[in-house]
Tab-separated table of N, CA and C in Angstrom:
chain	number	residue	atom	x	y	z
A	1	UNK	N	0.836	-1.161	0.000
A	1	UNK	CA	0.000	0.000	0.000
A	1	UNK	C	0.893	1.240	0.000
A	2	UNK	N	0.531	2.206	-0.805
A	2	UNK	CA	1.336	3.426	-0.851
A	2	UNK	C	1.021	4.300	0.360
A	3	UNK	N	1.968	5.156	0.689
A	3	UNK	CA	1.792	6.040	1.838
A	3	UNK	C	0.675	7.036	1.547
A	4	UNK	N	-0.286	7.152	2.446
A	4	UNK	CA	-1.381	8.095	2.211
A	4	UNK	C	-0.933	9.532	2.412
A	5	UNK	N	-1.622	10.428	1.778
A	5	UNK	CA	-1.440	11.857	1.979
A	5	UNK	C	-2.041	12.147	3.364
A	6	UNK	N	-1.209	12.441	4.387
A	6	UNK	CA	-1.713	12.507	5.764
A	6	UNK	C	-2.858	13.488	5.972
A	7	UNK	N	-2.862	14.598	5.292
A	7	UNK	CA	-3.960	15.546	5.485
A	7	UNK	C	-4.935	15.516	4.312
A	8	UNK	N	-4.726	14.608	3.380
A	8	UNK	CA	-5.599	14.402	2.220
A	8	UNK	C	-5.784	15.676	1.388
A	9	UNK	N	-4.734	16.490	1.330
A	9	UNK	CA	-4.797	17.747	0.597
A	9	UNK	C	-5.255	17.549	-0.836
A	10	UNK	N	-4.719	16.544	-1.507
A	10	UNK	CA	-5.089	16.332	-2.912
A	10	UNK	C	-6.553	15.922	-3.043
A	11	UNK	N	-7.067	15.196	-2.065
A	11	UNK	CA	-8.480	14.803	-2.091
A	11	UNK	C	-9.357	16.042	-1.973
A	12	UNK	N	-9.087	16.876	-0.978
A	12	UNK	CA	-9.929	18.048	-0.764
A	12	UNK	C	-9.797	19.041	-1.913
A	13	UNK	N	-8.591	19.141	-2.492
A	13	UNK	CA	-8.415	20.015	-3.657
A	13	UNK	C	-9.252	19.497	-4.829
A	14	UNK	N	-9.250	18.201	-5.045
A	14	UNK	CA	-10.034	17.617	-6.137
A	14	UNK	C	-11.530	17.845	-5.912
A	15	UNK	N	-11.979	17.710	-4.674
A	15	UNK	CA	-13.393	17.939	-4.369
A	15	UNK	C	-13.757	19.399	-4.632
A	16	UNK	N	-12.925	20.319	-4.145
A	16	UNK	CA	-13.210	21.749	-4.353
A	16	UNK	C	-13.178	22.123	-5.830
A	17	UNK	N	-12.170	21.649	-6.543
A	17	UNK	CA	-12.068	21.970	-7.977
A	17	UNK	C	-13.249	21.386	-8.750
A	18	UNK	N	-13.627	20.172	-8.428
A	18	UNK	CA	-14.757	19.544	-9.120
A	18	UNK	C	-16.052	20.294	-8.855
A	19	UNK	N	-16.271	20.662	-7.594
A	19	UNK	CA	-17.486	21.387	-7.238
A	19	UNK	C	-17.517	22.752	-7.919
A	20	UNK	N	-16.395	23.447	-7.901
A	20	UNK	CA	-16.318	24.765	-8.550
A	20	UNK	C	-16.555	24.641	-10.046
A	21	UNK	N	-15.976	23.632	-10.669
A	21	UNK	CA	-16.143	23.401	-12.106
A	21	UNK	C	-17.606	23.126	-12.432
A	22	UNK	N	-18.234	22.263	-11.636
A	22	UNK	CA	-19.654	21.966	-11.870
A	22	UNK	C	-20.515	23.210	-11.661
A	23	UNK	N	-20.229	23.968	-10.608
A	23	UNK	CA	-20.995	25.189	-10.335
A	23	UNK	C	-20.880	26.192	-11.474
A	24	UNK	N	-19.726	26.238	-12.126
A	24	UNK	CA	-19.528	27.164	-13.244
A	24	UNK	C	-20.360	26.766	-14.465
A	25	UNK	N	-20.711	25.499	-14.554
A	25	UNK	CA	-21.481	25.008	-15.705
A	25	UNK	C	-22.977	24.901	-15.431
A	26	UNK	N	-23.336	24.763	-14.166
A	26	UNK	CA	-24.744	24.606	-13.800
A	26	UNK	C	-24.996	25.311	-12.475
A	27	UNK	N	-26.073	26.082	-12.413
A	27	UNK	CA	-26.460	26.730	-11.170
A	27	UNK	C	-26.676	25.657	-10.107
A	28	UNK	N	-26.026	25.758	-8.946
A	28	UNK	CA	-26.159	24.715	-7.926
A	28	UNK	C	-27.498	24.795	-7.168
A	29	UNK	N	-28.588	24.700	-7.929
A	29	UNK	CA	-29.918	24.707	-7.323
A	29	UNK	C	-30.322	23.270	-6.963
A	30	UNK	N	-31.532	23.089	-6.488
A	30	UNK	CA	-31.964	21.754	-6.071
A	30	UNK	C	-31.931	20.741	-7.213
A	31	UNK	N	-32.254	21.176	-8.425
A	31	UNK	CA	-32.217	20.248	-9.569
A	31	UNK	C	-30.791	19.781	-9.831
A	32	UNK	N	-29.845	20.686	-9.747
A	32	UNK	CA	-28.442	20.317	-9.977
A	32	UNK	C	-27.924	19.441	-8.838
A	33	UNK	N	-28.298	19.761	-7.619
A	33	UNK	CA	-27.874	18.923	-6.492
A	33	UNK	C	-28.458	17.521	-6.648
A	34	UNK	N	-29.683	17.426	-7.125
A	34	UNK	CA	-30.283	16.115	-7.392
A	34	UNK	C	-29.421	15.330	-8.374
A	35	UNK	N	-28.951	15.987	-9.412
A	35	UNK	CA	-28.091	15.309	-10.387
A	35	UNK	C	-26.795	14.834	-9.736
A	36	UNK	N	-26.250	15.630	-8.845
A	36	UNK	CA	-25.006	15.255	-8.174
A	36	UNK	C	-25.234	14.085	-7.205
A	37	UNK	N	-26.389	14.050	-6.580
A	37	UNK	CA	-26.727	12.915	-5.722
A	37	UNK	C	-26.920	11.655	-6.567
A	38	UNK	N	-27.590	11.792	-7.698
A	38	UNK	CA	-27.807	10.644	-8.583
A	38	UNK	C	-26.500	10.138	-9.184
A	39	UNK	N	-25.521	11.009	-9.317
A	39	UNK	CA	-24.210	10.609	-9.837
A	39	UNK	C	-23.581	9.541	-8.947
A	40	UNK	N	-23.836	9.612	-7.639
A	40	UNK	CA	-23.318	8.601	-6.720
A	40	UNK	C	-23.886	7.235	-7.098
A	41	UNK	N	-25.175	7.188	-7.385
A	41	UNK	CA	-25.823	5.937	-7.779
A	41	UNK	C	-25.293	5.443	-9.118
A	42	UNK	N	-25.104	6.360	-10.047
A	42	UNK	CA	-24.548	5.984	-11.357
A	42	UNK	C	-23.169	5.347	-11.192
A	43	UNK	N	-22.336	5.968	-10.379
A	43	UNK	CA	-20.993	5.435	-10.159
A	43	UNK	C	-21.046	4.077	-9.452
A	44	UNK	N	-21.997	3.917	-8.516
A	44	UNK	CA	-22.151	2.623	-7.838
A	44	UNK	C	-22.509	1.531	-8.845
A	45	UNK	N	-23.308	1.881	-9.836
A	45	UNK	CA	-23.622	0.923	-10.898
A	45	UNK	C	-22.380	0.514	-11.674
A	46	UNK	N	-21.471	1.447	-11.860
A	46	UNK	CA	-20.224	1.133	-12.554
A	46	UNK	C	-19.339	0.222	-11.710
A	47	UNK	N	-19.442	0.336	-10.379
A	47	UNK	CA	-18.730	-0.599	-9.491
A	47	UNK	C	-19.266	-2.002	-9.727
A	48	UNK	N	-20.578	-2.126	-9.755
A	48	UNK	CA	-21.197	-3.436	-9.967
A	48	UNK	C	-20.781	-4.013	-11.320
A	49	UNK	N	-20.796	-3.201	-12.342
A	49	UNK	CA	-20.393	-3.654	-13.677
A	49	UNK	C	-18.940	-4.122	-13.671
A	50	UNK	N	-18.070	-3.374	-13.023
A	50	UNK	CA	-16.653	-3.753	-12.971
A	50	UNK	C	-16.471	-5.054	-12.192
A	51	UNK	N	-17.226	-5.225	-11.094
A	51	UNK	CA	-17.083	-6.448	-10.306
A	51	UNK	C	-17.593	-7.661	-11.082
A	52	UNK	N	-18.706	-7.496	-11.783
A	52	UNK	CA	-19.202	-8.578	-12.639
A	52	UNK	C	-18.140	-8.928	-13.679
A	53	UNK	N	-17.511	-7.914	-14.238
A	53	UNK	CA	-16.446	-8.142	-15.212
A	53	UNK	C	-15.202	-8.756	-14.603
A	54	UNK	N	-14.905	-8.408	-13.371
A	54	UNK	CA	-13.713	-8.947	-12.706
A	54	UNK	C	-13.895	-10.411	-12.319
A	55	UNK	N	-15.135	-10.783	-12.039
A	55	UNK	CA	-15.405	-12.163	-11.632
A	55	UNK	C	-15.837	-13.045	-12.795
A	56	UNK	N	-16.015	-12.430	-13.975
A	56	UNK	CA	-16.397	-13.207	-15.145
A	56	UNK	C	-17.794	-13.793	-15.065
A	57	UNK	N	-18.673	-13.172	-14.307
A	57	UNK	CA	-20.014	-13.719	-14.078
A	57	UNK	C	-20.950	-13.535	-15.265
A	58	UNK	N	-20.569	-12.753	-16.236
A	58	UNK	CA	-21.373	-12.641	-17.457
A	58	UNK	C	-20.759	-13.579	-18.487
A	59	UNK	N	-21.399	-14.735	-18.745
A	59	UNK	CA	-20.788	-15.722	-19.639
A	59	UNK	C	-20.598	-15.208	-21.068
A	60	UNK	N	-21.377	-14.230	-21.458
A	60	UNK	CA	-21.231	-13.675	-22.810
A	60	UNK	C	-19.956	-12.845	-22.936
A	61	UNK	N	-19.555	-12.187	-21.845
A	61	UNK	CA	-18.396	-11.300	-21.896
A	61	UNK	C	-17.147	-11.893	-21.263
A	62	UNK	N	-17.300	-12.762	-20.280
A	62	UNK	CA	-16.135	-13.308	-19.587
A	62	UNK	C	-15.498	-12.276	-18.681
A	63	UNK	N	-14.208	-12.439	-18.423
A	63	UNK	CA	-13.473	-11.515	-17.551
A	63	UNK	C	-13.081	-10.285	-18.360
A	64	UNK	N	-13.587	-9.140	-17.934
A	64	UNK	CA	-13.352	-7.889	-18.662
A	64	UNK	C	-12.685	-6.816	-17.813
A	65	UNK	N	-12.627	-7.033	-16.500
A	65	UNK	CA	-12.084	-6.043	-15.588
A	65	UNK	C	-11.184	-6.738	-14.567
A	66	UNK	N	-10.404	-5.946	-13.863
A	66	UNK	CA	-9.589	-6.445	-12.764
A	66	UNK	C	-9.973	-5.737	-11.476
A	67	UNK	N	-9.383	-6.170	-10.386
A	67	UNK	CA	-9.674	-5.548	-9.090
A	67	UNK	C	-9.265	-4.079	-9.065
A	68	UNK	N	-8.230	-3.719	-9.816
A	68	UNK	CA	-7.850	-2.304	-9.892
A	68	UNK	C	-8.966	-1.475	-10.512
A	69	UNK	N	-9.662	-2.045	-11.513
A	69	UNK	CA	-10.795	-1.348	-12.128
A	69	UNK	C	-11.920	-1.153	-11.118
A	70	UNK	N	-12.173	-2.191	-10.325
A	70	UNK	CA	-13.218	-2.101	-9.303
A	70	UNK	C	-12.845	-1.015	-8.293
A	71	UNK	N	-11.600	-1.008	-7.855
A	71	UNK	CA	-11.143	0.000	-6.888
A	71	UNK	C	-11.264	1.414	-7.457
A	72	UNK	N	-10.928	1.578	-8.721
A	72	UNK	CA	-11.039	2.897	-9.353
A	72	UNK	C	-12.493	3.356	-9.398
A	73	UNK	N	-13.399	2.433	-9.673
A	73	UNK	CA	-14.821	2.778	-9.687
A	73	UNK	C	-15.306	3.120	-8.277
A	74	UNK	N	-14.819	2.393	-7.276
A	74	UNK	CA	-15.169	2.726	-5.892
A	74	UNK	C	-14.676	4.125	-5.525
A	75	UNK	N	-13.486	4.479	-6.000
A	75	UNK	CA	-12.967	5.829	-5.746
A	75	UNK	C	-13.861	6.876	-6.403
A	76	UNK	N	-14.400	6.567	-7.588
A	76	UNK	CA	-15.338	7.485	-8.236
A	76	UNK	C	-16.590	7.685	-7.382
A	77	UNK	N	-17.056	6.611	-6.737
A	77	UNK	CA	-18.208	6.722	-5.836
A	77	UNK	C	-17.866	7.673	-4.691
A	78	UNK	N	-16.683	7.482	-4.108
A	78	UNK	CA	-16.260	8.318	-2.985
A	78	UNK	C	-16.201	9.784	-3.401
A	79	UNK	N	-15.556	10.069	-4.523
A	79	UNK	CA	-15.446	11.465	-4.972
A	79	UNK	C	-16.812	12.051	-5.298
A	80	UNK	N	-17.655	11.267	-5.943
A	80	UNK	CA	-19.001	11.761	-6.251
A	80	UNK	C	-19.752	12.100	-4.969
A	81	UNK	N	-19.622	11.266	-3.950
A	81	UNK	CA	-20.290	11.520	-2.675
A	81	UNK	C	-19.725	12.767	-1.998
A	82	UNK	N	-18.404	12.923	-2.024
A	82	UNK	CA	-17.798	14.099	-1.392
A	82	UNK	C	-18.209	15.384	-2.100
A	83	UNK	N	-18.273	15.352	-3.429
A	83	UNK	CA	-18.736	16.525	-4.192
A	83	UNK	C	-20.198	16.810	-3.862
A	84	UNK	N	-21.007	15.775	-3.732
A	84	UNK	CA	-22.419	15.971	-3.384
A	84	UNK	C	-22.546	16.614	-2.002
A	85	UNK	N	-21.751	16.148	-1.044
A	85	UNK	CA	-21.779	16.743	0.292
A	85	UNK	C	-21.391	18.216	0.225
A	86	UNK	N	-20.320	18.520	-0.529
A	86	UNK	CA	-19.871	19.914	-0.677
A	86	UNK	C	-20.950	20.755	-1.352
A	87	UNK	N	-21.644	20.152	-2.320
A	87	UNK	CA	-22.703	20.853	-3.040
A	87	UNK	C	-23.896	21.174	-2.148
A	88	UNK	N	-24.057	20.425	-1.062
A	88	UNK	CA	-25.099	20.716	-0.080
A	88	UNK	C	-24.702	21.883	0.824
A	89	UNK	N	-23.480	22.399	0.625
A	89	UNK	CA	-23.001	23.521	1.418
A	89	UNK	C	-22.312	23.099	2.700
A	90	UNK	N	-21.971	21.814	2.780
A	90	UNK	CA	-21.321	21.293	3.981
A	90	UNK	C	-19.847	21.013	3.721
A	91	UNK	N	-19.094	20.867	4.787
A	91	UNK	CA	-17.680	20.534	4.707
A	91	UNK	C	-17.554	19.013	4.656
A	92	UNK	N	-17.190	18.449	3.504
A	92	UNK	CA	-17.126	16.996	3.406
A	92	UNK	C	-16.119	16.365	4.366
A	93	UNK	N	-15.034	17.065	4.677
A	93	UNK	CA	-14.058	16.542	5.621
A	93	UNK	C	-14.651	16.410	7.009
A	94	UNK	N	-15.392	17.414	7.426
A	94	UNK	CA	-16.027	17.380	8.744
A	94	UNK	C	-17.090	16.287	8.796
A	95	UNK	N	-17.884	16.157	7.742
A	95	UNK	CA	-18.914	15.116	7.697
A	95	UNK	C	-18.270	13.732	7.746
A	96	UNK	N	-17.202	13.564	6.972
A	96	UNK	CA	-16.504	12.282	6.930
A	96	UNK	C	-15.874	11.943	8.282
A	97	UNK	N	-15.238	12.933	8.920
A	97	UNK	CA	-14.632	12.705	10.239
A	97	UNK	C	-15.686	12.351	11.279
A	98	UNK	N	-16.811	13.038	11.254
A	98	UNK	CA	-17.888	12.736	12.221
A	98	UNK	C	-18.392	11.307	12.006
A	99	UNK	N	-18.589	10.905	10.771
A	99	UNK	CA	-19.045	9.545	10.476
A	99	UNK	C	-17.994	8.526	10.900
A	100	UNK	N	-16.712	8.836	10.676
A	100	UNK	CA	-15.635	7.920	11.085
A	100	UNK	C	-15.633	7.742	12.594
A	101	UNK	N	-15.784	8.826	13.333
A	101	UNK	CA	-15.830	8.736	14.797
A	101	UNK	C	-16.996	7.865	15.248
A	102	UNK	N	-18.146	8.020	14.619
A	102	UNK	CA	-19.324	7.225	14.979
A	102	UNK	C	-19.093	5.747	14.667
A	103	UNK	N	-18.454	5.469	13.526
A	103	UNK	CA	-18.177	4.082	13.168
A	103	UNK	C	-17.177	3.442	14.122
A	104	UNK	N	-16.155	4.195	14.500
A	104	UNK	CA	-15.168	3.672	15.457
A	104	UNK	C	-15.844	3.371	16.788
A	105	UNK	N	-16.669	4.291	17.247
A	105	UNK	CA	-17.362	4.090	18.521
A	105	UNK	C	-18.257	2.861	18.468
A	106	UNK	N	-18.912	2.651	17.350
A	106	UNK	CA	-19.846	1.530	17.209
A	106	UNK	C	-19.125	0.190	17.108
A	107	UNK	N	-17.881	0.218	16.643
A	107	UNK	CA	-17.154	-1.041	16.410
A	107	UNK	C	-16.067	-1.308	17.455
A	108	UNK	N	-16.128	-0.650	18.571
A	108	UNK	CA	-15.107	-0.785	19.607
A	108	UNK	C	-15.201	-2.088	20.383
A	109	UNK	N	-15.846	-3.039	19.890
A	109	UNK	CA	-15.944	-4.304	20.622
A	109	UNK	C	-17.083	-4.302	21.613
A	110	UNK	N	-17.403	-5.456	22.008
A	110	UNK	CA	-18.482	-5.536	22.975
A	110	UNK	C	-19.235	-6.820	22.819
């Protein structure tokens, strides 16, 4: 595993740049936010397609993807979700940290 960016600067820069780019092309009203929320679902579908391709479960197509493809699609889901959170006017880092704290607390054994 490669060393992570400790403060995730490149992640937050990508989220901000993506959100700004989208805002420049479409007014960030409720209809546009709906599209950004639906993008998460679209990307999740691409994860499923890549996994089906990685496992060769479609006999007509066989093996068409690898685990790296699946991981890349999962990363697209993550970025789409972070952009959607930012588009709601929230800080995606703060939302993510709060959720991480809740998950850690819930999984502390017992």
